[in-house]
């Protein structure tokens, strides 16, 4: 377990990839979904375009290279690569 990461914002939910090097994070304000990537100690945060701000379910592939986000309200699956 490493040190905590300070993203500079409140988080309502997060799904971490199986490799532990990235996460999909919903902000507490519910305004957007973010992709947080950690590589060689460098942290990058980018908004995920066209994704639900608070997905009802998130599941990563075993390799951690893809994720599926489920939006229950609109009955949609979003694939993140």
mmCIF file of N, CA, C and O in Angstrom:
data_model
loop_
_atom_site.group_PDB
_atom_site.id
_atom_site.type_symbol
_atom_site.label_atom_id
_atom_site.label_comp_id
_atom_site.label_asym_id
_atom_site.label_seq_id
_atom_site.Cartn_x
_atom_site.Cartn_y
_atom_site.Cartn_z
ATOM 1 N N UNK A 1 0.848 -1.169 0.000
ATOM 2 C CA UNK A 1 0.000 0.000 0.000
ATOM 3 C C UNK A 1 0.893 1.231 0.000
ATOM 4 O O UNK A 1 1.763 1.382 0.848
ATOM 5 N N UNK A 2 0.675 2.093 -0.991
ATOM 6 C CA UNK A 2 1.484 3.300 -1.094
ATOM 7 C C UNK A 2 0.835 4.464 -0.377
ATOM 8 O O UNK A 2 -0.221 4.322 0.248
ATOM 9 N N UNK A 3 1.453 5.614 -0.478
ATOM 10 C CA UNK A 3 0.892 6.799 0.169
ATOM 11 C C UNK A 3 -0.396 7.231 -0.525
ATOM 12 O O UNK A 3 -0.611 6.925 -1.698
ATOM 13 N N UNK A 4 -1.265 7.951 0.188
ATOM 14 C CA UNK A 4 -2.507 8.421 -0.436
ATOM 15 C C UNK A 4 -2.214 9.435 -1.539
ATOM 16 O O UNK A 4 -1.207 10.146 -1.498
ATOM 17 N N UNK A 5 -3.084 9.454 -2.535
ATOM 18 C CA UNK A 5 -2.948 10.405 -3.638
ATOM 19 C C UNK A 5 -3.901 11.572 -3.412
ATOM 20 O O UNK A 5 -5.090 11.364 -3.184
ATOM 21 N N UNK A 6 -3.397 12.774 -3.480
ATOM 22 C CA UNK A 6 -4.227 13.962 -3.335
ATOM 23 C C UNK A 6 -4.613 14.460 -4.721
ATOM 24 O O UNK A 6 -3.773 14.967 -5.460
ATOM 25 N N UNK A 7 -5.881 14.285 -5.073
ATOM 26 C CA UNK A 7 -6.362 14.732 -6.375
ATOM 27 C C UNK A 7 -6.841 16.175 -6.343
ATOM 28 O O UNK A 7 -7.206 16.734 -7.365
ATOM 29 N N UNK A 8 -6.891 16.765 -5.164
ATOM 30 C CA UNK A 8 -7.309 18.157 -5.048
ATOM 31 C C UNK A 8 -8.803 18.359 -5.173
ATOM 32 O O UNK A 8 -9.258 19.468 -5.445
ATOM 33 N N UNK A 9 -9.578 17.284 -4.996
ATOM 34 C CA UNK A 9 -11.033 17.373 -5.085
ATOM 35 C C UNK A 9 -11.655 16.243 -4.290
ATOM 36 O O UNK A 9 -10.999 15.241 -4.015
ATOM 37 N N UNK A 10 -12.916 16.423 -3.934
ATOM 38 C CA UNK A 10 -13.651 15.365 -3.243
ATOM 39 C C UNK A 10 -14.124 14.327 -4.260
ATOM 40 O O UNK A 10 -14.502 14.669 -5.377
ATOM 41 N N UNK A 11 -14.112 13.072 -3.847
ATOM 42 C CA UNK A 11 -14.476 11.953 -4.724
ATOM 43 C C UNK A 11 -15.673 11.226 -4.139
ATOM 44 O O UNK A 11 -15.730 10.966 -2.934
ATOM 45 N N UNK A 12 -16.632 10.860 -5.004
ATOM 46 C CA UNK A 12 -17.784 10.106 -4.525
ATOM 47 C C UNK A 12 -17.631 8.608 -4.766
ATOM 48 O O UNK A 12 -18.169 7.796 -4.032
ATOM 49 N N UNK A 13 -16.897 8.227 -5.820
ATOM 50 C CA UNK A 13 -16.658 6.810 -6.084
ATOM 51 C C UNK A 13 -15.440 6.652 -6.980
ATOM 52 O O UNK A 13 -15.072 7.572 -7.704
ATOM 53 N N UNK A 14 -14.823 5.479 -6.893
ATOM 54 C CA UNK A 14 -13.650 5.193 -7.717
ATOM 55 C C UNK A 14 -13.596 3.707 -8.023
ATOM 56 O O UNK A 14 -13.979 2.883 -7.190
ATOM 57 N N UNK A 15 -13.145 3.376 -9.214
ATOM 58 C CA UNK A 15 -12.903 1.991 -9.612
ATOM 59 C C UNK A 15 -11.450 1.917 -10.070
ATOM 60 O O UNK A 15 -11.043 2.646 -10.975
ATOM 61 N N UNK A 16 -10.673 1.053 -9.438
ATOM 62 C CA UNK A 16 -9.245 0.933 -9.719
ATOM 63 C C UNK A 16 -9.007 -0.245 -10.648
ATOM 64 O O UNK A 16 -9.574 -1.324 -10.463
ATOM 65 N N UNK A 17 -8.141 -0.037 -11.644
ATOM 66 C CA UNK A 17 -7.826 -1.108 -12.591
ATOM 67 C C UNK A 17 -7.111 -2.246 -11.870
ATOM 68 O O UNK A 17 -6.468 -2.033 -10.838
ATOM 69 N N UNK A 18 -7.186 -3.469 -12.411
ATOM 70 C CA UNK A 18 -6.517 -4.612 -11.780
ATOM 71 C C UNK A 18 -5.003 -4.423 -11.636
ATOM 72 O O UNK A 18 -4.395 -4.984 -10.733
ATOM 73 N N UNK A 19 -4.407 -3.626 -12.512
ATOM 74 C CA UNK A 19 -2.966 -3.385 -12.425
ATOM 75 C C UNK A 19 -2.622 -2.325 -11.389
ATOM 76 O O UNK A 19 -1.459 -2.160 -11.029
ATOM 77 N N UNK A 20 -3.614 -1.581 -10.931
ATOM 78 C CA UNK A 20 -3.398 -0.560 -9.916
ATOM 79 C C UNK A 20 -2.756 0.717 -10.420
ATOM 80 O O UNK A 20 -2.370 1.564 -9.635
ATOM 81 N N UNK A 21 -2.649 0.866 -11.734
ATOM 82 C CA UNK A 21 -1.991 2.058 -12.278
ATOM 83 C C UNK A 21 -2.961 3.120 -12.794
ATOM 84 O O UNK A 21 -2.537 4.165 -13.274
ATOM 85 N N UNK A 22 -4.256 2.851 -12.721
ATOM 86 C CA UNK A 22 -5.236 3.843 -13.151
ATOM 87 C C UNK A 22 -6.555 3.602 -12.427
ATOM 88 O O UNK A 22 -6.787 2.533 -11.861
ATOM 89 N N UNK A 23 -7.407 4.626 -12.482
ATOM 90 C CA UNK A 23 -8.723 4.526 -11.857
ATOM 91 C C UNK A 23 -9.691 5.432 -12.587
ATOM 92 O O UNK A 23 -9.298 6.439 -13.182
ATOM 93 N N UNK A 24 -10.960 5.059 -12.562
ATOM 94 C CA UNK A 24 -12.031 5.921 -13.036
ATOM 95 C C UNK A 24 -12.689 6.486 -11.791
ATOM 96 O O UNK A 24 -13.101 5.733 -10.901
ATOM 97 N N UNK A 25 -12.759 7.807 -11.709
ATOM 98 C CA UNK A 25 -13.152 8.503 -10.489
ATOM 99 C C UNK A 25 -14.299 9.453 -10.773
ATOM 100 O O UNK A 25 -14.237 10.247 -11.715
ATOM 101 N N UNK A 26 -15.341 9.370 -9.957
ATOM 102 C CA UNK A 26 -16.470 10.315 -10.045
ATOM 103 C C UNK A 26 -16.257 11.385 -8.975
ATOM 104 O O UNK A 26 -15.978 11.066 -7.816
ATOM 105 N N UNK A 27 -16.381 12.630 -9.379
ATOM 106 C CA UNK A 27 -16.216 13.728 -8.427
ATOM 107 C C UNK A 27 -17.449 13.825 -7.538
ATOM 108 O O UNK A 27 -18.540 13.430 -7.923
ATOM 109 N N UNK A 28 -17.268 14.366 -6.346
ATOM 110 C CA UNK A 28 -18.375 14.512 -5.398
ATOM 111 C C UNK A 28 -19.452 15.446 -5.924
ATOM 112 O O UNK A 28 -20.629 15.278 -5.619
ATOM 113 N N UNK A 29 -19.055 16.435 -6.730
ATOM 114 C CA UNK A 29 -20.043 17.343 -7.315
ATOM 115 C C UNK A 29 -20.887 16.645 -8.372
ATOM 116 O O UNK A 29 -21.940 17.136 -8.753
ATOM 117 N N UNK A 30 -20.398 15.510 -8.884
ATOM 118 C CA UNK A 30 -21.130 14.759 -9.888
ATOM 119 C C UNK A 30 -21.100 15.385 -11.267
ATOM 120 O O UNK A 30 -21.914 15.076 -12.114
ATOM 121 N N UNK A 31 -20.120 16.252 -11.497
ATOM 122 C CA UNK A 31 -20.081 16.968 -12.766
ATOM 123 C C UNK A 31 -19.371 16.222 -13.887
ATOM 124 O O UNK A 31 -19.648 16.452 -15.046
ATOM 125 N N UNK A 32 -18.420 15.327 -13.531
ATOM 126 C CA UNK A 32 -17.697 14.616 -14.581
ATOM 127 C C UNK A 32 -17.026 13.367 -14.040
ATOM 128 O O UNK A 32 -16.794 13.221 -12.847
ATOM 129 N N UNK A 33 -16.713 12.473 -14.965
ATOM 130 C CA UNK A 33 -15.954 11.269 -14.646
ATOM 131 C C UNK A 33 -14.521 11.525 -15.087
ATOM 132 O O UNK A 33 -14.285 12.074 -16.175
ATOM 133 N N UNK A 34 -13.573 11.143 -14.261
ATOM 134 C CA UNK A 34 -12.166 11.395 -14.540
ATOM 135 C C UNK A 34 -11.383 10.091 -14.656
ATOM 136 O O UNK A 34 -11.674 9.124 -13.957
ATOM 137 N N UNK A 35 -10.382 10.097 -15.536
ATOM 138 C CA UNK A 35 -9.436 8.990 -15.629
ATOM 139 C C UNK A 35 -8.162 9.449 -14.923
ATOM 140 O O UNK A 35 -7.546 10.432 -15.324
ATOM 141 N N UNK A 36 -7.805 8.746 -13.862
ATOM 142 C CA UNK A 36 -6.595 9.053 -13.096
ATOM 143 C C UNK A 36 -5.564 7.998 -13.458
ATOM 144 O O UNK A 36 -5.819 6.796 -13.330
ATOM 145 N N UNK A 37 -4.406 8.443 -13.929
ATOM 146 C CA UNK A 37 -3.356 7.514 -14.358
ATOM 147 C C UNK A 37 -2.079 7.815 -13.583
ATOM 148 O O UNK A 37 -1.670 8.971 -13.473
ATOM 149 N N UNK A 38 -1.471 6.768 -13.048
ATOM 150 C CA UNK A 38 -0.228 6.909 -12.303
ATOM 151 C C UNK A 38 0.832 6.053 -12.974
ATOM 152 O O UNK A 38 0.663 4.839 -13.111
ATOM 153 N N UNK A 39 1.899 6.726 -13.425
ATOM 154 C CA UNK A 39 2.983 6.001 -14.068
ATOM 155 C C UNK A 39 4.308 6.623 -13.657
ATOM 156 O O UNK A 39 4.492 7.840 -13.800
ATOM 157 N N UNK A 40 5.190 5.803 -13.137
ATOM 158 C CA UNK A 40 6.510 6.243 -12.678
ATOM 159 C C UNK A 40 6.424 7.430 -11.721
ATOM 160 O O UNK A 40 7.185 8.379 -11.820
ATOM 161 N N UNK A 41 5.457 7.397 -10.840
ATOM 162 C CA UNK A 41 5.304 8.451 -9.849
ATOM 163 C C UNK A 41 4.619 9.704 -10.349
ATOM 164 O O UNK A 41 4.403 10.639 -9.594
ATOM 165 N N UNK A 42 4.289 9.764 -11.630
ATOM 166 C CA UNK A 42 3.618 10.918 -12.219
ATOM 167 C C UNK A 42 2.114 10.664 -12.266
ATOM 168 O O UNK A 42 1.667 9.627 -12.749
ATOM 169 N N UNK A 43 1.350 11.614 -11.778
ATOM 170 C CA UNK A 43 -0.105 11.506 -11.727
ATOM 171 C C UNK A 43 -0.710 12.403 -12.803
ATOM 172 O O UNK A 43 -0.344 13.571 -12.911
ATOM 173 N N UNK A 44 -1.597 11.846 -13.627
ATOM 174 C CA UNK A 44 -2.317 12.658 -14.604
ATOM 175 C C UNK A 44 -3.812 12.414 -14.439
ATOM 176 O O UNK A 44 -4.238 11.300 -14.158
ATOM 177 N N UNK A 45 -4.593 13.466 -14.587
ATOM 178 C CA UNK A 45 -6.044 13.392 -14.450
ATOM 179 C C UNK A 45 -6.660 14.009 -15.695
ATOM 180 O O UNK A 45 -6.374 15.160 -16.030
ATOM 181 N N UNK A 46 -7.502 13.221 -16.400
ATOM 182 C CA UNK A 46 -8.164 13.732 -17.592
ATOM 183 C C UNK A 46 -9.651 13.384 -17.550
ATOM 184 O O UNK A 46 -10.022 12.294 -17.110
ATOM 185 N N UNK A 47 -10.514 14.298 -18.001
ATOM 186 C CA UNK A 47 -11.949 14.005 -18.070
ATOM 187 C C UNK A 47 -12.221 12.913 -19.107
ATOM 188 O O UNK A 47 -11.533 12.817 -20.122
ATOM 189 N N UNK A 48 -13.222 12.088 -18.844
ATOM 190 C CA UNK A 48 -13.638 11.044 -19.790
ATOM 191 C C UNK A 48 -14.819 11.604 -20.584
ATOM 192 O O UNK A 48 -15.889 11.851 -20.024
ATOM 193 N N UNK A 49 -14.601 11.827 -21.868
ATOM 194 C CA UNK A 49 -15.629 12.409 -22.727
ATOM 195 C C UNK A 49 -16.798 11.457 -22.937
ATOM 196 O O UNK A 49 -16.608 10.241 -23.043
ATOM 197 N N UNK A 50 -17.987 11.999 -22.972
ATOM 198 C CA UNK A 50 -19.211 11.253 -23.291
ATOM 199 C C UNK A 50 -19.499 10.087 -22.335
ATOM 200 O O UNK A 50 -20.108 9.103 -22.733
ATOM 201 N N UNK A 51 -19.056 10.195 -21.106
ATOM 202 C CA UNK A 51 -19.310 9.145 -20.113
ATOM 203 C C UNK A 51 -20.269 9.679 -19.057
ATOM 204 O O UNK A 51 -20.318 10.880 -18.809
ATOM 205 N N UNK A 52 -21.043 8.792 -18.446
ATOM 206 C CA UNK A 52 -21.903 9.251 -17.345
ATOM 207 C C UNK A 52 -21.039 9.768 -16.201
ATOM 208 O O UNK A 52 -19.994 9.185 -15.890
ATOM 209 N N UNK A 53 -21.452 10.868 -15.584
ATOM 210 C CA UNK A 53 -20.662 11.472 -14.504
ATOM 211 C C UNK A 53 -20.561 10.552 -13.299
ATOM 212 O O UNK A 53 -19.554 10.549 -12.599
ATOM 213 N N UNK A 54 -21.612 9.785 -13.052
ATOM 214 C CA UNK A 54 -21.618 8.807 -11.946
ATOM 215 C C UNK A 54 -22.193 7.491 -12.448
ATOM 216 O O UNK A 54 -23.384 7.228 -12.316
ATOM 217 N N UNK A 55 -21.349 6.649 -13.033
ATOM 218 C CA UNK A 55 -21.861 5.367 -13.521
ATOM 219 C C UNK A 55 -22.393 4.524 -12.362
ATOM 220 O O UNK A 55 -21.872 4.593 -11.247
ATOM 221 N N UNK A 56 -23.428 3.759 -12.636
ATOM 222 C CA UNK A 56 -24.000 2.892 -11.602
ATOM 223 C C UNK A 56 -23.109 1.695 -11.313
ATOM 224 O O UNK A 56 -23.032 1.232 -10.180
ATOM 225 N N UNK A 57 -22.443 1.194 -12.345
ATOM 226 C CA UNK A 57 -21.507 0.078 -12.194
ATOM 227 C C UNK A 57 -20.309 0.316 -13.099
ATOM 228 O O UNK A 57 -20.461 0.855 -14.195
ATOM 229 N N UNK A 58 -19.145 -0.094 -12.631
ATOM 230 C CA UNK A 58 -17.928 -0.022 -13.432
ATOM 231 C C UNK A 58 -17.193 -1.340 -13.285
ATOM 232 O O UNK A 58 -17.016 -1.832 -12.174
ATOM 233 N N UNK A 59 -16.771 -1.916 -14.415
ATOM 234 C CA UNK A 59 -16.016 -3.169 -14.388
ATOM 235 C C UNK A 59 -14.848 -3.063 -15.355
ATOM 236 O O UNK A 59 -15.022 -2.678 -16.509
ATOM 237 N N UNK A 60 -13.654 -3.375 -14.858
ATOM 238 C CA UNK A 60 -12.455 -3.388 -15.695
ATOM 239 C C UNK A 60 -12.254 -4.774 -16.298
ATOM 240 O O UNK A 60 -12.633 -5.780 -15.696
ATOM 241 N N UNK A 61 -11.602 -4.824 -17.459
ATOM 242 C CA UNK A 61 -11.181 -6.096 -18.029
ATOM 243 C C UNK A 61 -10.055 -6.653 -17.160
ATOM 244 O O UNK A 61 -9.404 -5.901 -16.428
ATOM 245 N N UNK A 62 -9.801 -7.968 -17.214
ATOM 246 C CA UNK A 62 -8.737 -8.547 -16.387
ATOM 247 C C UNK A 62 -7.364 -7.896 -16.616
ATOM 248 O O UNK A 62 -6.575 -7.764 -15.699
ATOM 249 N N UNK A 63 -7.105 -7.458 -17.842
ATOM 250 C CA UNK A 63 -5.818 -6.818 -18.151
ATOM 251 C C UNK A 63 -5.790 -5.352 -17.726
ATOM 252 O O UNK A 63 -4.728 -4.730 -17.719
ATOM 253 N N UNK A 64 -6.951 -4.789 -17.403
ATOM 254 C CA UNK A 64 -7.015 -3.398 -16.977
ATOM 255 C C UNK A 64 -6.942 -2.390 -18.104
ATOM 256 O O UNK A 64 -6.851 -1.195 -17.861
ATOM 257 N N UNK A 65 -6.999 -2.851 -19.352
ATOM 258 C CA UNK A 65 -6.873 -1.942 -20.487
ATOM 259 C C UNK A 65 -8.216 -1.376 -20.951
ATOM 260 O O UNK A 65 -8.242 -0.420 -21.720
ATOM 261 N N UNK A 66 -9.303 -1.959 -20.506
ATOM 262 C CA UNK A 66 -10.640 -1.496 -20.874
ATOM 263 C C UNK A 66 -11.547 -1.552 -19.653
ATOM 264 O O UNK A 66 -11.301 -2.325 -18.725
ATOM 265 N N UNK A 67 -12.599 -0.743 -19.702
ATOM 266 C CA UNK A 67 -13.599 -0.775 -18.636
ATOM 267 C C UNK A 67 -14.969 -0.564 -19.265
ATOM 268 O O UNK A 67 -15.098 0.063 -20.313
ATOM 269 N N UNK A 68 -15.973 -1.095 -18.621
ATOM 270 C CA UNK A 68 -17.356 -0.894 -19.046
ATOM 271 C C UNK A 68 -18.060 -0.119 -17.940
ATOM 272 O O UNK A 68 -17.952 -0.457 -16.759
ATOM 273 N N UNK A 69 -18.765 0.941 -18.334
ATOM 274 C CA UNK A 69 -19.528 1.768 -17.401
ATOM 275 C C UNK A 69 -21.001 1.567 -17.709
ATOM 276 O O UNK A 69 -21.408 1.633 -18.870
ATOM 277 N N UNK A 70 -21.800 1.304 -16.689
ATOM 278 C CA UNK A 70 -23.228 1.108 -16.882
ATOM 279 C C UNK A 70 -23.990 2.303 -16.337
ATOM 280 O O UNK A 70 -23.830 2.698 -15.189
ATOM 281 N N UNK A 71 -24.823 2.873 -17.189
ATOM 282 C CA UNK A 71 -25.692 4.000 -16.843
ATOM 283 C C UNK A 71 -27.118 3.463 -16.772
ATOM 284 O O UNK A 71 -27.765 3.235 -17.791
ATOM 285 N N UNK A 72 -27.594 3.206 -15.554
ATOM 286 C CA UNK A 72 -28.894 2.584 -15.343
ATOM 287 C C UNK A 72 -30.035 3.479 -15.832
ATOM 288 O O UNK A 72 -30.992 3.004 -16.436
ATOM 289 N N UNK A 73 -29.959 4.775 -15.584
ATOM 290 C CA UNK A 73 -31.028 5.702 -15.965
ATOM 291 C C UNK A 73 -31.307 5.665 -17.462
ATOM 292 O O UNK A 73 -32.462 5.616 -17.888
ATOM 293 N N UNK A 74 -30.236 5.677 -18.258
ATOM 294 C CA UNK A 74 -30.392 5.681 -19.714
ATOM 295 C C UNK A 74 -30.273 4.298 -20.335
ATOM 296 O O UNK A 74 -30.343 4.159 -21.556
ATOM 297 N N UNK A 75 -30.039 3.282 -19.480
ATOM 298 C CA UNK A 75 -29.886 1.895 -19.935
ATOM 299 C C UNK A 75 -28.813 1.766 -21.012
ATOM 300 O O UNK A 75 -29.028 1.178 -22.075
ATOM 301 N N UNK A 76 -27.640 2.331 -20.721
ATOM 302 C CA UNK A 76 -26.539 2.322 -21.685
ATOM 303 C C UNK A 76 -25.273 1.751 -21.067
ATOM 304 O O UNK A 76 -25.001 1.933 -19.885
ATOM 305 N N UNK A 77 -24.494 1.071 -21.899
ATOM 306 C CA UNK A 77 -23.154 0.629 -21.548
ATOM 307 C C UNK A 77 -22.172 1.511 -22.307
ATOM 308 O O UNK A 77 -22.342 1.757 -23.489
ATOM 309 N N UNK A 78 -21.159 1.994 -21.619
ATOM 310 C CA UNK A 78 -20.110 2.797 -22.236
ATOM 311 C C UNK A 78 -18.808 2.034 -22.088
ATOM 312 O O UNK A 78 -18.452 1.616 -20.982
ATOM 313 N N UNK A 79 -18.082 1.862 -23.182
ATOM 314 C CA UNK A 79 -16.801 1.160 -23.152
ATOM 315 C C UNK A 79 -15.686 2.191 -23.127
ATOM 316 O O UNK A 79 -15.645 3.091 -23.965
ATOM 317 N N UNK A 80 -14.783 2.072 -22.161
ATOM 318 C CA UNK A 80 -13.661 2.987 -22.008
ATOM 319 C C UNK A 80 -12.386 2.225 -22.350
ATOM 320 O O UNK A 80 -12.122 1.163 -21.789
ATOM 321 N N UNK A 81 -11.610 2.749 -23.292
ATOM 322 C CA UNK A 81 -10.349 2.102 -23.698
ATOM 323 C C UNK A 81 -9.203 3.057 -23.544
ATOM 324 O O UNK A 81 -9.289 4.199 -23.736
#
